[in-house]
XYZ file of C-alpha atoms in Angstrom:
454
model
C 101.588 91.210 97.454
C 102.724 94.790 96.818
C 99.120 95.693 95.936
C 97.898 94.831 99.419
C 98.308 98.328 100.811
C 96.974 97.360 104.245
C 96.708 99.706 107.190
C 99.232 99.042 109.987
C 98.282 95.791 111.672
C 98.856 94.978 115.333
C 101.538 92.463 116.195
C 100.193 88.936 115.811
C 101.183 85.506 116.928
C 101.576 82.667 114.473
C 98.327 82.072 112.645
C 96.564 78.847 113.469
C 96.305 77.028 110.172
C 97.231 73.926 108.183
C 100.902 74.842 107.702
C 103.975 75.470 109.850
C 107.357 76.741 108.702
C 110.675 75.737 110.206
C 113.752 77.865 109.629
C 117.492 77.752 110.085
C 120.380 79.804 108.757
C 123.692 78.508 107.469
C 125.171 82.026 107.447
C 124.824 83.280 111.010
C 127.013 86.376 110.895
C 125.744 89.925 111.268
C 127.074 90.490 107.766
C 127.606 87.959 105.002
C 128.335 87.584 101.297
C 124.863 86.135 101.003
C 121.937 85.413 103.291
C 121.077 81.734 103.564
C 117.554 81.114 104.885
C 116.709 77.397 104.821
C 113.153 76.187 105.325
C 110.945 73.183 105.801
C 107.191 73.508 105.306
C 105.060 71.065 107.305
C 101.423 70.160 106.701
C 99.852 70.306 110.164
C 96.303 69.905 108.871
C 94.172 66.916 107.977
C 93.978 67.390 104.201
C 96.592 67.362 101.429
C 98.022 70.735 100.400
C 98.988 71.663 96.851
C 102.423 73.248 97.200
C 101.763 75.460 94.164
C 99.257 77.300 96.404
C 101.874 78.000 99.130
C 103.941 81.195 99.465
C 106.555 81.859 102.165
C 107.790 85.376 102.889
C 111.157 86.199 104.472
C 111.336 89.894 105.444
C 114.522 91.943 105.388
C 115.906 95.475 105.381
C 117.608 96.527 102.149
C 121.147 97.871 102.547
C 120.167 100.951 100.530
C 116.961 102.062 98.748
C 118.316 101.224 95.291
C 119.989 97.922 96.167
C 118.917 94.977 93.991
C 119.035 91.342 95.070
C 119.229 87.957 93.394
C 117.755 84.649 94.553
C 119.213 81.143 94.205
C 118.301 77.635 95.315
C 121.306 75.540 96.348
C 119.404 72.299 96.943
C 115.855 71.200 97.657
C 114.253 67.821 98.276
C 111.421 68.792 95.903
C 114.010 69.937 93.321
C 115.248 73.469 92.772
C 113.404 73.637 89.442
C 110.148 73.411 91.440
C 111.060 76.330 93.752
C 110.652 80.003 92.815
C 112.011 83.087 94.541
C 110.964 86.674 93.888
C 111.489 89.967 95.696
C 108.882 92.514 96.680
C 108.739 95.925 98.350
C 106.656 96.480 101.477
C 104.051 99.241 101.126
C 104.732 100.335 104.735
C 108.417 99.837 105.637
C 109.513 99.259 109.222
C 112.855 99.574 110.989
C 113.588 95.917 110.231
C 111.949 95.344 106.853
C 111.267 97.175 103.606
C 111.627 94.153 101.275
C 110.674 90.501 101.261
C 111.805 87.354 99.502
C 108.760 85.311 98.503
C 109.289 81.590 98.007
C 106.787 79.695 95.891
C 106.431 76.329 94.216
C 105.566 75.231 90.699
C 102.992 72.464 90.130
C 105.945 70.054 89.768
C 106.482 70.280 93.553
C 103.341 68.181 93.973
C 101.174 67.690 97.045
C 102.123 67.754 100.728
C 100.311 65.001 102.650
C 99.007 65.573 106.201
C 101.903 65.281 108.662
C 104.551 65.471 105.925
C 107.073 68.213 105.269
C 108.915 69.385 102.192
C 112.352 68.427 103.481
C 115.215 70.870 103.085
C 114.806 74.017 101.015
C 118.387 75.290 101.027
C 118.006 78.815 99.712
C 120.139 81.937 99.486
C 120.078 85.470 98.178
C 122.721 88.122 97.623
C 123.162 91.670 96.439
C 123.283 91.820 92.656
C 126.622 93.647 92.930
C 127.933 90.947 95.300
C 128.803 93.520 97.980
C 128.614 92.386 101.609
C 125.064 92.571 102.988
C 123.926 93.251 106.547
C 121.355 90.816 107.908
C 121.470 91.489 111.658
C 118.754 94.145 111.232
C 116.407 91.896 109.211
C 112.968 91.027 110.621
C 113.134 87.332 109.665
C 116.822 86.671 110.414
C 117.772 84.579 113.438
C 121.501 84.322 114.149
C 120.950 81.622 116.779
C 118.783 79.474 114.488
C 121.456 77.052 113.317
C 119.125 74.056 113.439
C 115.529 73.756 112.248
C 112.759 75.023 114.541
C 109.355 76.629 114.063
C 109.889 80.260 113.141
C 106.987 82.737 113.191
C 109.031 85.657 111.838
C 108.306 84.348 108.349
C 104.788 84.040 106.986
C 103.138 81.295 104.982
C 100.132 81.864 102.788
C 97.849 79.236 101.374
C 95.819 80.351 98.351
C 96.429 83.977 99.340
C 95.450 83.617 103.016
C 98.046 83.888 105.798
C 98.083 80.643 107.795
C 101.436 80.955 109.593
C 103.630 83.636 111.121
C 103.522 87.389 111.554
C 105.032 89.892 109.180
C 106.206 93.394 109.984
C 103.494 96.048 110.341
C 101.546 96.613 107.160
C 102.211 93.261 105.531
C 99.416 91.268 107.148
C 97.033 90.452 104.299
C 94.319 89.455 106.783
C 94.309 93.012 108.173
C 92.170 95.913 106.886
C 92.662 96.657 103.211
C 92.798 99.983 101.433
C 89.265 101.372 100.939
C 90.020 101.653 97.225
C 90.579 97.897 96.939
C 87.685 96.056 95.271
C 85.716 93.531 97.324
C 86.903 89.954 97.365
C 90.409 88.561 97.086
C 91.780 91.092 94.634
C 95.242 92.515 94.191
C 97.214 89.355 93.468
C 99.629 89.982 90.607
C 101.417 88.236 87.769
C 104.541 90.095 86.675
C 107.188 88.842 84.261
C 110.234 90.804 83.106
C 111.035 88.070 80.519
C 114.525 87.502 81.899
C 115.195 84.111 80.272
C 118.055 82.505 78.377
C 116.008 80.943 75.552
C 112.691 79.297 74.714
C 114.087 76.107 76.312
C 114.989 77.823 79.612
C 113.343 75.625 82.293
C 112.270 78.737 84.195
C 110.057 79.773 81.279
C 107.934 76.639 81.636
C 108.192 76.711 85.425
C 106.726 80.214 85.358
C 103.685 78.981 83.463
C 104.498 79.887 79.843
C 104.008 77.705 76.778
C 105.717 78.482 73.457
C 103.489 77.305 70.636
C 104.647 74.637 68.244
C 101.359 73.060 67.069
C 100.051 73.756 63.577
C 96.822 75.531 62.731
C 95.265 78.961 62.573
C 95.255 81.820 62.548
C 97.405 82.866 59.609
C 98.814 81.455 56.424
C 97.747 77.863 55.588
C 100.720 75.496 55.771
C 102.744 77.820 58.031
C 104.494 76.511 61.132
C 104.654 77.972 64.632
C 108.368 77.915 65.481
C 109.302 78.008 69.210
C 112.970 78.715 68.379
C 111.942 82.099 66.993
C 110.938 83.262 70.486
C 114.214 84.614 71.863
C 115.439 86.830 74.711
C 117.967 89.634 74.824
C 118.669 93.007 76.445
C 117.411 96.407 75.306
C 117.797 99.702 77.133
C 119.074 97.921 80.210
C 116.030 95.632 80.456
C 115.552 92.040 79.362
C 113.126 91.725 76.426
C 111.395 88.936 74.544
C 111.536 88.892 70.758
C 109.002 87.205 68.445
C 110.169 86.702 64.859
C 107.816 85.906 61.980
C 109.272 85.208 58.553
C 108.282 84.141 55.062
C 109.633 83.687 51.549
C 106.221 84.015 49.956
C 104.887 80.469 50.402
C 102.994 78.682 53.140
C 105.788 76.173 53.629
C 108.370 78.946 54.111
C 106.235 80.911 56.583
C 106.839 80.749 60.335
C 104.615 82.343 62.968
C 105.321 82.806 66.697
C 103.224 82.702 69.848
C 103.735 82.484 73.617
C 100.897 82.080 76.094
C 100.171 81.159 79.689
C 99.223 77.526 80.125
C 96.668 78.427 82.781
C 93.381 80.127 82.006
C 93.055 81.946 85.319
C 92.857 85.615 84.385
C 89.603 87.587 84.251
C 88.699 90.931 85.822
C 91.408 93.434 86.718
C 94.272 95.164 84.917
C 96.460 93.841 82.102
C 99.538 95.710 80.898
C 102.506 95.138 78.626
C 105.218 97.241 77.023
C 105.423 96.159 73.385
C 107.611 97.254 70.493
C 105.779 97.139 67.189
C 107.648 97.296 63.863
C 106.494 98.674 60.510
C 108.999 96.895 58.261
C 110.985 93.647 58.139
C 114.584 93.609 59.335
C 115.565 92.602 55.798
C 113.871 91.812 52.494
C 110.839 93.419 50.865
C 108.108 95.022 52.967
C 104.364 94.745 52.493
C 103.231 91.541 54.208
C 99.970 91.715 56.122
C 101.483 90.991 59.506
C 99.584 91.093 62.828
C 101.438 91.965 66.073
C 99.480 91.385 69.282
C 98.932 91.387 73.031
C 95.671 89.756 74.112
C 93.699 87.566 76.506
C 91.458 84.734 75.334
C 89.620 81.559 76.277
C 88.449 78.711 74.082
C 85.334 78.794 71.909
C 83.331 75.786 73.130
C 80.917 75.906 70.169
C 80.026 78.361 67.395
C 78.412 81.453 68.922
C 78.938 80.152 72.491
C 78.146 83.033 74.826
C 80.873 82.253 77.381
C 83.693 83.010 74.935
C 85.905 86.013 75.693
C 88.822 87.754 73.958
C 90.390 91.208 74.443
C 92.923 92.283 71.820
C 95.563 94.809 70.948
C 96.317 94.061 67.274
C 98.661 96.180 65.154
C 98.624 95.754 61.369
C 101.569 97.811 60.024
C 100.745 97.039 56.398
C 96.990 96.843 56.689
C 94.778 93.842 56.083
C 91.130 92.850 56.716
C 90.151 95.483 54.164
C 92.422 98.203 55.551
C 95.012 99.601 53.068
C 97.686 100.718 55.564
C 98.737 100.890 59.208
C 96.010 100.434 61.826
C 95.882 99.566 65.538
C 92.769 97.763 66.744
C 91.476 97.095 70.237
C 88.649 94.556 70.155
C 86.393 93.054 72.845
C 84.691 89.829 71.836
C 81.457 88.231 72.965
C 81.494 85.304 70.503
C 81.831 84.253 66.870
C 81.042 81.507 64.346
C 83.993 80.591 62.102
C 81.857 79.049 59.313
C 79.957 80.887 58.037
C 81.759 83.855 59.593
C 79.743 85.797 62.172
C 81.252 88.023 64.871
C 79.848 89.705 67.935
C 82.406 92.253 69.110
C 83.153 95.935 69.642
C 86.329 97.615 68.492
C 88.214 100.898 68.500
C 90.940 101.801 65.990
C 93.583 104.321 65.036
C 94.726 104.493 61.424
C 98.364 105.540 61.741
C 101.790 104.017 62.278
C 102.701 102.690 65.732
C 106.281 101.562 65.159
C 108.321 101.653 68.376
C 107.720 100.966 72.068
C 104.232 101.422 73.479
C 102.658 100.937 76.897
C 99.432 98.951 76.456
C 96.868 98.712 79.284
C 93.397 97.185 79.375
C 91.155 97.154 82.454
C 88.094 94.975 82.979
C 85.508 95.621 85.687
C 81.714 95.511 86.022
C 81.340 98.746 84.055
C 83.096 97.528 80.911
C 86.475 97.168 79.198
C 88.808 100.164 78.823
C 91.936 100.332 76.661
C 94.882 102.727 76.980
C 97.904 103.310 74.747
C 100.872 105.269 76.145
C 98.752 106.585 79.016
C 95.978 107.932 76.784
C 92.449 106.569 76.593
C 92.027 104.525 73.383
C 88.526 103.088 73.764
C 85.898 101.804 76.196
C 83.644 98.870 75.318
C 80.296 97.902 76.725
C 79.708 95.624 79.728
C 77.904 93.245 77.349
C 81.393 91.990 76.371
C 82.589 91.146 79.896
C 84.151 87.680 80.386
C 82.144 84.782 81.778
C 85.171 82.493 82.098
C 88.852 83.058 82.901
C 91.380 83.473 80.087
C 95.039 83.000 79.194
C 97.489 85.830 78.415
C 99.060 85.725 74.951
C 101.477 87.405 72.573
C 101.721 86.355 68.932
C 102.869 87.567 65.513
C 101.532 86.094 62.301
C 100.639 86.817 58.673
C 96.999 87.141 57.638
C 97.813 85.891 54.128
C 100.496 86.212 51.438
C 98.634 88.696 49.257
C 100.338 91.823 50.565
C 103.721 90.937 49.041
C 104.221 88.405 46.232
C 108.032 88.296 46.347
C 109.832 85.020 47.116
C 112.729 86.849 48.777
C 113.063 85.958 52.483
C 111.960 88.577 55.010
C 111.440 88.601 58.785
C 109.352 90.819 61.081
C 110.053 91.356 64.759
C 107.836 92.218 67.725
C 109.402 92.733 71.181
C 107.942 92.599 74.689
C 109.544 94.253 77.717
C 107.202 93.015 80.485
C 103.696 91.812 81.223
C 101.562 92.570 84.298
C 98.152 91.405 85.484
C 96.580 92.556 88.750
C 93.523 90.521 89.700
C 90.234 92.336 90.334
C 91.919 95.730 90.632
C 91.682 98.597 88.146
C 94.947 100.545 87.868
C 95.541 103.741 85.936
C 98.437 103.731 83.439
C 100.409 105.821 85.949
C 99.805 103.236 88.678
C 100.927 100.491 86.297
C 104.157 102.388 85.650
C 104.730 102.836 89.390
C 104.145 99.119 89.995
C 106.682 98.166 87.312
C 109.232 100.610 88.760
C 108.730 99.092 92.215
C 109.304 95.547 90.947
C 112.450 96.550 89.129
C 113.816 98.592 92.046
C 113.345 95.513 94.235
C 115.134 93.295 91.696
C 111.959 91.267 91.091
C 111.906 89.636 87.641
C 108.933 87.313 88.148
C 106.024 86.902 90.528
C 102.756 84.975 90.190
C 100.310 85.314 93.043
C 97.175 84.805 90.944
C 95.312 81.733 92.262
C 94.111 79.001 89.946
C 90.382 79.267 89.141
């Protein structure tokens, strides 16, 4: 949404489409401890609608430029676990709106039949400091709306297209787009600040992530992939995800970690993550051939299948694959055959230590694949390696083998992740990535997923 830097659009009436949105407020005062917009979404068309493809935007004016907000669902007929709420910043603020609350639905919300509605969505949001907020100057607020009625001061989008309502100037995605935008429906974003309680936090699954538990490669034979070793904490004022990989020198004692998106829906555009690599275990002897990663991938349908794709950042602090010491690889894959091993790829590398936090960016467009580390160009790979099918987004940490360190003393390696971002079909510079992340955090947005299913 924030990427749609549209030119100012003329005022519009409610779009004629397959959805209508009804609104009421249960906090009608000019000021309130929290704003309470309640909604019902009705299918006015003749075909079923997947609620996971629906987004509602409620537009409001922040009390101050730096004010952060928090969303909550009090009750919903579809279940609060199936309702998401994220905040965004308007590219062109007006006198009544510079932010929006975007309501979405997980696949668990199901399908809305023709003529049916969602029933109550009893929602609320408040300042993160719990100070009184002013809502009388908000574009979407209606003090007199104490019972449900159609309300065109909120917008509804279906698969990225506005089908109901009119937003404040500059937030009409059907209006003219920035000339720099690529053709097609680009600009939709996935952003996750990894603000979760644990690997069992229901929001983690609701936001599309899967924490691996199934056995198998890559890595040490006999090792397990342990979901409990994916944890969440705070670092430098931001929430971070931690992946722990440990061993005591045997396959049975080795645990790897991985988290990935369940959906393979990501292809061209920009991918970014802030990742903390480590050169040594937190305790025990060093030397294991550990791999710390951020990558995108789809499945290999058959050996040497030409529609395979994979784009990797892989840091080997203790070497491996024939390298004696620290090396960072970026690799773009066309295909491979696991047995006998054959690989068709192109890679760039830097043979030095990369312990600490790093901003990793890879862009994919018709010209090729370009990698950046900490704002500097790291490598560009040929268009021959462009993806033919969408991919998932992954982070994992694992051991190549147990030959780097023969000790049976326990040791554990840690990789941390601050955030992940994907912007569909749009190439951003590292500076633009940083600005986008700052905008999300200023708005108090911890998660958004606008990227449509393939």
